Tab-separated table of C-alpha atoms in Angstrom:
chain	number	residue	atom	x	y	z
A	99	UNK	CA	3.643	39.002	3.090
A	100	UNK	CA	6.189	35.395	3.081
A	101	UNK	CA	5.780	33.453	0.477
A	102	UNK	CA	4.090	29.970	1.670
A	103	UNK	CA	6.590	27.181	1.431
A	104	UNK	CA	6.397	24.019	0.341
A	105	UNK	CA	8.574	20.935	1.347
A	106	UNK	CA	7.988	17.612	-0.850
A	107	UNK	CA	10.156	14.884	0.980
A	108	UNK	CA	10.320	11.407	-0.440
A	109	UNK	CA	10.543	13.091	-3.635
A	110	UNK	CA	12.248	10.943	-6.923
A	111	UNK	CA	14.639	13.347	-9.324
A	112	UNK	CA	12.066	12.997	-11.665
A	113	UNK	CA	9.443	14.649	-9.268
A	114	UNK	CA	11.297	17.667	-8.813
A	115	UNK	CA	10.724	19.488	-12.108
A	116	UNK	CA	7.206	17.838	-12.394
A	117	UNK	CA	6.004	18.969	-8.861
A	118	UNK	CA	8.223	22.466	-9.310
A	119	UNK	CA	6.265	23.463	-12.850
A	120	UNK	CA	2.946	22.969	-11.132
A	121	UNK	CA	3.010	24.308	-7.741
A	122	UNK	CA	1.929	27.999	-7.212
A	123	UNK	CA	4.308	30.722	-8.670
A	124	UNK	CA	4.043	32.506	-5.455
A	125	UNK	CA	5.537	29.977	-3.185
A	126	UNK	CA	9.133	28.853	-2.386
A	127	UNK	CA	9.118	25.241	-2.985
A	128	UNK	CA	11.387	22.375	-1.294
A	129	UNK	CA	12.455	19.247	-1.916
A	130	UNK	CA	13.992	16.599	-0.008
A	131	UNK	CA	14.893	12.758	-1.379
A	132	UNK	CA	14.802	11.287	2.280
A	133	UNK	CA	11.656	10.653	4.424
A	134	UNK	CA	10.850	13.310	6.842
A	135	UNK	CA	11.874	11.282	9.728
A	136	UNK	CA	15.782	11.280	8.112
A	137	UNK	CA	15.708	15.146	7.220
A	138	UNK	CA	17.957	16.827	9.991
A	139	UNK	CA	17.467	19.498	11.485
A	140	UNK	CA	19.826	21.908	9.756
A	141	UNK	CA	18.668	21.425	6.695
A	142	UNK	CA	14.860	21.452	7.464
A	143	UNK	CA	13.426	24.636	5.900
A	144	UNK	CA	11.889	27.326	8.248
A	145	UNK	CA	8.308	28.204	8.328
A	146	UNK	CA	7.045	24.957	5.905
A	147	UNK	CA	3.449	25.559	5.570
A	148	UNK	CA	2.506	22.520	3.714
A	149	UNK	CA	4.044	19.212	3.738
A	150	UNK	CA	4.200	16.647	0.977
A	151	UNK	CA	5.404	12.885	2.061
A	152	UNK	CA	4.728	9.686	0.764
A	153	UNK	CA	4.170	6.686	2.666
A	154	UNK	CA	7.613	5.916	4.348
A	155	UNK	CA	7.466	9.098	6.298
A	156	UNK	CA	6.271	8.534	9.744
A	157	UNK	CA	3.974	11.701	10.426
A	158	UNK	CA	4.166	11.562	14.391
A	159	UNK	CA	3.809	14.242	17.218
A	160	UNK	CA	7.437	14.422	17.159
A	161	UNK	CA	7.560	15.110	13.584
A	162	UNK	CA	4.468	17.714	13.865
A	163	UNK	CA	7.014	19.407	16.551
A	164	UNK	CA	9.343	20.346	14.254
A	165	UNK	CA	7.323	22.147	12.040
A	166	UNK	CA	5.863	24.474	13.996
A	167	UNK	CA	4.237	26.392	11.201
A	168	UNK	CA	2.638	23.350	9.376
A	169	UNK	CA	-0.995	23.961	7.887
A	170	UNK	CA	-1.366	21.134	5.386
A	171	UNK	CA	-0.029	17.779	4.781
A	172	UNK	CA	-0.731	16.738	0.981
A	173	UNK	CA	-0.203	12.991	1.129
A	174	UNK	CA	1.109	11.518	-2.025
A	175	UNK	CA	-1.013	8.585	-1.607
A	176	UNK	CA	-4.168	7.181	-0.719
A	177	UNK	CA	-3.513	5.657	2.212
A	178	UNK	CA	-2.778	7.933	5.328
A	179	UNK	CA	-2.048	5.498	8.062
A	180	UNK	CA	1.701	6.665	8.049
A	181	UNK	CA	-0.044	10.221	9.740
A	182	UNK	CA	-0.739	10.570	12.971
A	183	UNK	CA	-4.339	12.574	12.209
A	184	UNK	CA	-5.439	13.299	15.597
A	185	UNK	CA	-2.191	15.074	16.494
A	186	UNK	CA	-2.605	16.744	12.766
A	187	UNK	CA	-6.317	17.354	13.909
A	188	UNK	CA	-5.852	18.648	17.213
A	189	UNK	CA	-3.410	21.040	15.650
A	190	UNK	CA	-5.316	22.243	13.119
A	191	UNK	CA	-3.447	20.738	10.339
A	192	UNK	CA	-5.384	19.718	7.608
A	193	UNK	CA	-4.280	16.089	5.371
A	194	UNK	CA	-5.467	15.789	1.993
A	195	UNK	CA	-4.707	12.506	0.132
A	196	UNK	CA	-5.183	11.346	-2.972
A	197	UNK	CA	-8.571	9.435	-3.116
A	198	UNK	CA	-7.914	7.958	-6.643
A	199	UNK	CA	-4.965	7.715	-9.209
A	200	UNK	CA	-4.158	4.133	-9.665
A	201	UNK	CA	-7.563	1.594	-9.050
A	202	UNK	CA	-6.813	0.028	-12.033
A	203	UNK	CA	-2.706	-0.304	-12.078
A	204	UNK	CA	-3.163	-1.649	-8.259
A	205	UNK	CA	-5.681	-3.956	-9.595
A	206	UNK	CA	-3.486	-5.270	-12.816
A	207	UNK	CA	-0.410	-5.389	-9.902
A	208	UNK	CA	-2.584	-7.629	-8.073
A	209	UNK	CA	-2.808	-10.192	-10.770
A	210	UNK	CA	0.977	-10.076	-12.382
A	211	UNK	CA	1.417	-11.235	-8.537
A	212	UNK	CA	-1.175	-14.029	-8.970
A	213	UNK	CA	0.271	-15.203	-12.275
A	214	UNK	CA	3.197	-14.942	-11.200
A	215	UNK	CA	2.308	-17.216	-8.821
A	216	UNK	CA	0.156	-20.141	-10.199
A	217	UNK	CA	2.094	-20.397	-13.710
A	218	UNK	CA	5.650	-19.933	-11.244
A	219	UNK	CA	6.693	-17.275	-13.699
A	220	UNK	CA	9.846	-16.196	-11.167
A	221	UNK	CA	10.970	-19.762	-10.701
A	222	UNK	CA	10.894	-20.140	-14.259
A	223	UNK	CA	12.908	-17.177	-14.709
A	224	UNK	CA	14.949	-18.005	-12.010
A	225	UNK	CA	15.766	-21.167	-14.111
A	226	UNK	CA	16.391	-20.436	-17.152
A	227	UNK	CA	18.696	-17.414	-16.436
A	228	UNK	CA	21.043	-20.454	-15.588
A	229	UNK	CA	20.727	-22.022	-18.758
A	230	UNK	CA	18.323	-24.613	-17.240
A	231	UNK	CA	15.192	-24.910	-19.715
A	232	UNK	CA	13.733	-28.448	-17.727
A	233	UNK	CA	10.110	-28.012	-17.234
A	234	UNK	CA	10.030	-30.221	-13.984
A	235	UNK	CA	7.806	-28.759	-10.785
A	236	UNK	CA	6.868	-25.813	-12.822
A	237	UNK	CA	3.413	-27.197	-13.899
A	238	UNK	CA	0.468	-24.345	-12.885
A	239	UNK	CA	-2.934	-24.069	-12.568
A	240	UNK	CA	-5.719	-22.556	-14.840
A	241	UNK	CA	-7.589	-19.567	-12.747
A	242	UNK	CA	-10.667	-20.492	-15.130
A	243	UNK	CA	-13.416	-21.570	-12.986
A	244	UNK	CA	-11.357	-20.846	-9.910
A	245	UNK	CA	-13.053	-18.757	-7.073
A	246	UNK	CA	-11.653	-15.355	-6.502
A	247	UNK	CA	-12.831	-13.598	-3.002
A	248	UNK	CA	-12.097	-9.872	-2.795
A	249	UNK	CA	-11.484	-8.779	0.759
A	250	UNK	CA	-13.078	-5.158	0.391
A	251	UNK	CA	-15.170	-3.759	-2.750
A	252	UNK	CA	-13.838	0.016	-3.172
A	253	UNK	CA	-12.577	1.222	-6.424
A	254	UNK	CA	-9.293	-1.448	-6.278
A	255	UNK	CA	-11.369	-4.313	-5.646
A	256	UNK	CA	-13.985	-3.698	-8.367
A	257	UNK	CA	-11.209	-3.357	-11.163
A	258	UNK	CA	-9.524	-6.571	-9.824
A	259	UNK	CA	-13.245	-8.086	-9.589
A	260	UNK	CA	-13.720	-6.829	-13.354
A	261	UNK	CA	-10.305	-8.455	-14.493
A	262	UNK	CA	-10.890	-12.028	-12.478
A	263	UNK	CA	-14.189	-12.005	-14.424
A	264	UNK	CA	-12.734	-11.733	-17.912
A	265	UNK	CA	-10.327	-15.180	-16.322
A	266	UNK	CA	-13.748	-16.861	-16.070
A	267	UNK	CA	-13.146	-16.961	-12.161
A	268	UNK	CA	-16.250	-17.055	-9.560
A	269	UNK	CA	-16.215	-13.529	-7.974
A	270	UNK	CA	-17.158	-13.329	-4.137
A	271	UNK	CA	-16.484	-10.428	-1.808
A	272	UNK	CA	-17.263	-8.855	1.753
A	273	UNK	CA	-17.278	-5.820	2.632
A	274	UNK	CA	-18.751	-3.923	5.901
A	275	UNK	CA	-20.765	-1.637	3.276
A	276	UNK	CA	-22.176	-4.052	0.729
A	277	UNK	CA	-23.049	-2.130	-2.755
A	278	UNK	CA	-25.589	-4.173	-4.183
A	279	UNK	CA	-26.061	-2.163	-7.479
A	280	UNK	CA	-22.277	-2.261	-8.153
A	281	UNK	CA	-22.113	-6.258	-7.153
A	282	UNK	CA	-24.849	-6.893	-10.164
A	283	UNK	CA	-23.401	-4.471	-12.509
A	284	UNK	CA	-19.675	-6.138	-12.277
A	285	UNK	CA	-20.937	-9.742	-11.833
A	286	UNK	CA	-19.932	-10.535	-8.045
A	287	UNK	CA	-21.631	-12.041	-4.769
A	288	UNK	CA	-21.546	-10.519	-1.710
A	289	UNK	CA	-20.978	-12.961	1.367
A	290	UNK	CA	-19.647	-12.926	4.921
A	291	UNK	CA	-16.096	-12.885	6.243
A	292	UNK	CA	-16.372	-16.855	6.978
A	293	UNK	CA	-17.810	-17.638	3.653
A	294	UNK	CA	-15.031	-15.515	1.928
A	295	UNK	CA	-12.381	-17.121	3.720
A	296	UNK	CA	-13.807	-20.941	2.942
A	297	UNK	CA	-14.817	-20.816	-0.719
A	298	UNK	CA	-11.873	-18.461	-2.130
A	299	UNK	CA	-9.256	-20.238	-4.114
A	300	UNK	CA	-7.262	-16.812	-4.589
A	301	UNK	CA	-8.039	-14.257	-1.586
A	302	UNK	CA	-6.848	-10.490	-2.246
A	303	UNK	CA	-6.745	-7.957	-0.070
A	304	UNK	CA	-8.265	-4.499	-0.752
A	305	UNK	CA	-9.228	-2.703	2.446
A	306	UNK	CA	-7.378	0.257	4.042
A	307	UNK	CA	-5.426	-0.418	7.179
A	308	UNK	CA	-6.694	0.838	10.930
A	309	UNK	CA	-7.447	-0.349	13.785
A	310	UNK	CA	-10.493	-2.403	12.615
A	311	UNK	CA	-8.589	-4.338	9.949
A	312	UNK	CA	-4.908	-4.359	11.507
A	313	UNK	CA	-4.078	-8.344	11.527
A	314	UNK	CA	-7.700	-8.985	10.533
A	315	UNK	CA	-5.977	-12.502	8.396
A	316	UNK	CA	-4.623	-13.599	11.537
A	317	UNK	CA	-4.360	-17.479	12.089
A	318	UNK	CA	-7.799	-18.333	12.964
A	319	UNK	CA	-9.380	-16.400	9.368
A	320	UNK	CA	-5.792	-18.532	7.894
A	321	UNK	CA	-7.341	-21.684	9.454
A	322	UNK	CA	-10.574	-21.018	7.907
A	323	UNK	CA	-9.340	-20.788	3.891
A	324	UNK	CA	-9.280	-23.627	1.769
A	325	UNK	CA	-5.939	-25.991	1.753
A	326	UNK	CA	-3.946	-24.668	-1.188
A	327	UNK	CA	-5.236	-21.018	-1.749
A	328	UNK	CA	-3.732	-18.210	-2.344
A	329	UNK	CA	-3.367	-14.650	-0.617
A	330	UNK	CA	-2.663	-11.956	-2.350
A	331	UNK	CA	-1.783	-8.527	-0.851
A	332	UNK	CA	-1.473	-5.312	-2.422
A	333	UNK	CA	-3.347	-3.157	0.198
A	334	UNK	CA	-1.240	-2.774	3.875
A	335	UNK	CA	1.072	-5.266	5.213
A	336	UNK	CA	-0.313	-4.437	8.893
A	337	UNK	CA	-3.821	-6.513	7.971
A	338	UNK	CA	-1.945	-9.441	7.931
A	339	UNK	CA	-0.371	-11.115	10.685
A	340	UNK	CA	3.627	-12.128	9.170
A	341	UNK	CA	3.776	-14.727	11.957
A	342	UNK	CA	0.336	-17.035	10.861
A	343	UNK	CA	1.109	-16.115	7.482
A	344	UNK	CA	4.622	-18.179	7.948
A	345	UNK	CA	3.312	-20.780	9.538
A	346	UNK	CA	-0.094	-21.046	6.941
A	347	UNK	CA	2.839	-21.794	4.665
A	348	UNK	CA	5.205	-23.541	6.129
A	349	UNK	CA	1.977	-26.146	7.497
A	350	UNK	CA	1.131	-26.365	3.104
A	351	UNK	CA	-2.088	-24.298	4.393
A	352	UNK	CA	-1.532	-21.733	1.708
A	353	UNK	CA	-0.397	-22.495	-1.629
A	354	UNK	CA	1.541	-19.344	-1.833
A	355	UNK	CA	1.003	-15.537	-1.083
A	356	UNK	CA	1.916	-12.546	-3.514
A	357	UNK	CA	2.931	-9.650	-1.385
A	358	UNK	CA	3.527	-6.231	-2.228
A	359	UNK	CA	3.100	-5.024	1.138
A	360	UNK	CA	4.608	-5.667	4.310
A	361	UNK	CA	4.703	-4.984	8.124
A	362	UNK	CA	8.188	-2.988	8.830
A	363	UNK	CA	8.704	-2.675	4.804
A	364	UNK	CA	10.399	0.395	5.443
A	365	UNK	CA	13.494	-1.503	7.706
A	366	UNK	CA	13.657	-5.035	5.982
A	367	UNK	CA	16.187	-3.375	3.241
A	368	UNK	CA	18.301	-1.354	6.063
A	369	UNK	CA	19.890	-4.787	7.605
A	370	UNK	CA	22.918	-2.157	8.693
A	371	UNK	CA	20.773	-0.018	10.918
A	372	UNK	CA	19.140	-3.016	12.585
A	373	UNK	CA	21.909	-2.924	15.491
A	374	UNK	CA	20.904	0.576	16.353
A	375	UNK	CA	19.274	0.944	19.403
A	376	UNK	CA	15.773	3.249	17.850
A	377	UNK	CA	15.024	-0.715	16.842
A	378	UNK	CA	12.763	-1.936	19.261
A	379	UNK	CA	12.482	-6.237	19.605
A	380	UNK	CA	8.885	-5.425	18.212
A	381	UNK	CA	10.118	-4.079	14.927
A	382	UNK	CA	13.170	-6.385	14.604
A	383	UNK	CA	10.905	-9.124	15.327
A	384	UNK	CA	8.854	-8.115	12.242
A	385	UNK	CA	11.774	-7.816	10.185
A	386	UNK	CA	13.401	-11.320	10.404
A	387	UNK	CA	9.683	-12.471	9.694
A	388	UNK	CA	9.669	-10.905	6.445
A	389	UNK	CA	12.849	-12.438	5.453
A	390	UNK	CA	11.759	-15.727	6.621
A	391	UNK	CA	8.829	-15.133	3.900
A	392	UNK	CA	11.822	-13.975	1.116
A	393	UNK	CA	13.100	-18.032	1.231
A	394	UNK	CA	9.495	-19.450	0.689
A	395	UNK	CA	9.530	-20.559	-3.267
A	396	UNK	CA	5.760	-19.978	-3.680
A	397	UNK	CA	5.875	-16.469	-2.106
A	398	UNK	CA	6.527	-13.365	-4.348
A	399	UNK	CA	7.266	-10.360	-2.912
A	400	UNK	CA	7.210	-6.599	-4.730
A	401	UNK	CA	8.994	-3.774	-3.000
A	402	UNK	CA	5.588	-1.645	-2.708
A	403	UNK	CA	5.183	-1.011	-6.315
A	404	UNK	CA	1.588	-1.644	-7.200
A	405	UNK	CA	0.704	1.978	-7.712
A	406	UNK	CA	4.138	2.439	-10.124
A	407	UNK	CA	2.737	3.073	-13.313
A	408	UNK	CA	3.869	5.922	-15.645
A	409	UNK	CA	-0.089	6.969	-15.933
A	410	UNK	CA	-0.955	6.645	-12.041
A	411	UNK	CA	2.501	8.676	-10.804
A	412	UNK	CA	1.438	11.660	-12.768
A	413	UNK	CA	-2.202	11.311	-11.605
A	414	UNK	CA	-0.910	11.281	-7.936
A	415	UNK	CA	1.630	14.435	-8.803
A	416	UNK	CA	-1.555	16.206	-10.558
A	417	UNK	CA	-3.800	15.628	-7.868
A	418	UNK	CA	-1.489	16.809	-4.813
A	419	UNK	CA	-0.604	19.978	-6.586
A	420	UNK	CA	-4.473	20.309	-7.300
A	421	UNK	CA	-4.897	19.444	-3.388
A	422	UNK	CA	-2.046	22.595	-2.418
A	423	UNK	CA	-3.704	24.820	-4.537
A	424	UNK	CA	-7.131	23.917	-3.247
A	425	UNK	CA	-5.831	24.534	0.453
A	426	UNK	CA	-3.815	27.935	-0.559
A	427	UNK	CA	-7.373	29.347	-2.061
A	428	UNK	CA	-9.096	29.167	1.124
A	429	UNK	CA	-10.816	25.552	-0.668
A	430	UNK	CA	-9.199	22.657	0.451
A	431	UNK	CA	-10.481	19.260	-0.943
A	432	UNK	CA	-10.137	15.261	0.027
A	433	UNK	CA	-9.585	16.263	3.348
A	434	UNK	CA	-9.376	13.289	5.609
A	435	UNK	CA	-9.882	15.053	9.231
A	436	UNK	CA	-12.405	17.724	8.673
A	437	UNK	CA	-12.395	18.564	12.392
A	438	UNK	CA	-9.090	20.479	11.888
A	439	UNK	CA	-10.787	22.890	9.688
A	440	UNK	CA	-11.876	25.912	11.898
C-alpha cells in the first residue's frame, strides 16, 4: 500500500523540521516555500493526498485539477475564504482549519495598531530616527473613557473586549448571534449595526469574511461613525471597501485606520508582476488603492501579521498535524464542509 503524501506549501524554513517531526511516520511528506498557485507543474508531487496552505494560496477549481488525488486540505489558519469549499465539497475533499491558536495575540495585534495610532508611535519613530526629537503634532489621545465597538463577539473580539476594558474604555458590540451570558461576564453591551457605527470612538473588526460581510464598512456604515474615529482591522481586508475607506480619510471622516489586512494583500508587494496580463483592472484597481492608503500619516498598515506570535505559530503547526492525523485515522475534526464526508 503507497504511503499517503503530504505537501505543506507556504511553508517558512523553520516549519519544515517542526511540521516533518510531527507528521505520521508512515507518510512521505512535502514541502514547498511558494503558494500553491506558483508551484509548477514539474515539481508538483504525484498522488498528494492532503494539502497544507496558508492563506495566500488561492484554492480554486483549477488548483483542485491538478491534484487529482486530493482528500484533505489542512488549512493553516482559521480563516478559509482563500478555498473554494464547494468545489472541495463537491469533490469530496474534506478542509479542516484551525478554529483557535491565536484569540489573544490577534487581539493584543489589534491594540499595538490602536496605540500605535492615537499616541503616533510610527511618526514618532519616524522622527527621531532622523535625529529630530521636537514634540510638535505628535500630541495623542487617552483611550480612557473612550468607546470601543467590536464588530463581531467570537473568541478575537472577547479578548480585545477584555483588554479595552482594563483601558477603562466603554465596550459595545454587534453581532448576528448575541451571547448574552458572555456580554455580562466580560463587561460589554450588545447593540445594533447603526448604534455601533455612531457611538464607537475606536471600531475593530472581528468577523470572518463571506459573502454576508464582504464590504459590509462600505461608505454609507463610514458615513454613519463618529467624525474622528478610528477603524481598526485585523480580521479580512475584503469587509472593507479600500475606496470609502480613502475617501472617509481623505474627507477627515476617520481619524485614522490600523490595518493589518487588505483587499489584493497578496499583489500590493509584487509591483513587477503588475504589467502581466493574469492582472485583471479589478485587481490592479485594488492595488493602487492600497498604496494610496500607504501615504496617509494616520494610517498604519501590518503586512498580515496579527497571528505572528512565537506561542500561536506552534499552536497552528500542532493543531494541523493533529487535524492530518485525525483525517488519516478514519476521524477527521474542525471540518468546515461536512457534506464532503461520505
Amino acid at each position: 500500500m503507497a504511503a499517503t503524501r503530504i505537501l505543506f506549501v507556504e511553508a517558512e524554513p523553520w516549519e519544515h523540521g517542526a511540521l516533518k517531526q510531527r507528521c505520521p511516520g508512515a507518510c512521505e511528506f512535502f514541502t514547498r516555500s511558494t503558494t500553491i498557485n506558483d508551484v509548477p507543474d514539474n515539481d508538483l508531487p504525484e498522488g498528494v493526498t492532503v494539502l497544507s496552505p496558508f492563506v495566500h494560496s488561492r484554492i480554486t477549481r483549477e488548483q483542485l485539477g491538478r491534484l487529482p488525488d486530493l482528500q484533505c486540505i489542512a488549512t493553516r489558519s482559521t480563516g478559509y475564504d482563500h478555498i473554494d469549499v464547494d468545489a472541495c465539497t463537491e469533490r469530496g475533499i474534506l478542509v479542516c482549519n484551525v478554529p483557535h491558536y491565536g484569540e489573544q495575540t490577534v487581539a493584543e495585534h489589534a491594540f499595538a495598531l490602536l496605540l500605535a495610532l492615537t499616541r503616533k508611535i510610527h511618526r514618532s519613530y519616524e522622527r527621531t530616527v532622523r535625529g529630530d526629537f521636537s514634540i510638535e503634532g505628535l500630541r495623542g489621545i487617552d483611550l480612557g473613557g473612550r468607546t470601543f465597538g467590536s464588530l463581531g463577539t467570537g473568541s478575537i473580539a472577547r479578548h480585545a473586549l477584555r483588554i479595552a476594558g482594563g483601558f477603562g474604555m466603554r465596550r459595545i458590540a454587534y453581532d448576528l448571534r448575541p451571547d448574552e451570558a458572555a456580554a455580562k461576564e466580560i463587561g460589554f453591551q450588545y447593540v445594533d449595526f447603526d448604534t455601533l457605527l455612531r457611538d464607537a470612538d475606536v471600531l475593530s473588526i472581528h468577523v470572518p469574511h463571506n459573502p454576508h460581510t464582504h464590504h459590509m464598512i462600505d461608505a454609507n456604515a463610514l458615513a454613519k461613525m463618529k467624525r474622528g474615529a478610528i477603524l481598526i482591522n485585523t480580521a479580512r481586508g475584503g469587509i472593507v471597501d479600500p475606496q470609502a475607506l480613502l475617501d472617509a480619510l481623505g474627507s477627515g471622516r476617520l481619524g485614522g485606520a490600523g490595518l493589518d489586512v487588505l483587499e489584493a494583500e497578496t499583489t500590493i508587494g509584487e509591483e513587477a508582476e503588475l504589467l502581466s496580463s493574469s492582472y485583471d483592472v479589478e485587481t490592479l484597481r485594488k492595488v493602487v488603492q492600497n498604496h494610496a492608503l500607504l501615504r496617509f500619516p494616520n494610517v498604519i498598515i501590518t503586512p498580515h501579521i496579527a497571528f505572528n506570535s512565537e506561542e500561536a505559530v506552534m499552536r497552528i503547526v500542532d493543531t494541523t498535524v493533529e487535524n492530518i492525523h485525525a483525517f488519516l485515522a478514519g476521524e477527521a475534526r474542525h471540518v468546515v464542509n461536512p457534506g464532503a464526508m461520505r
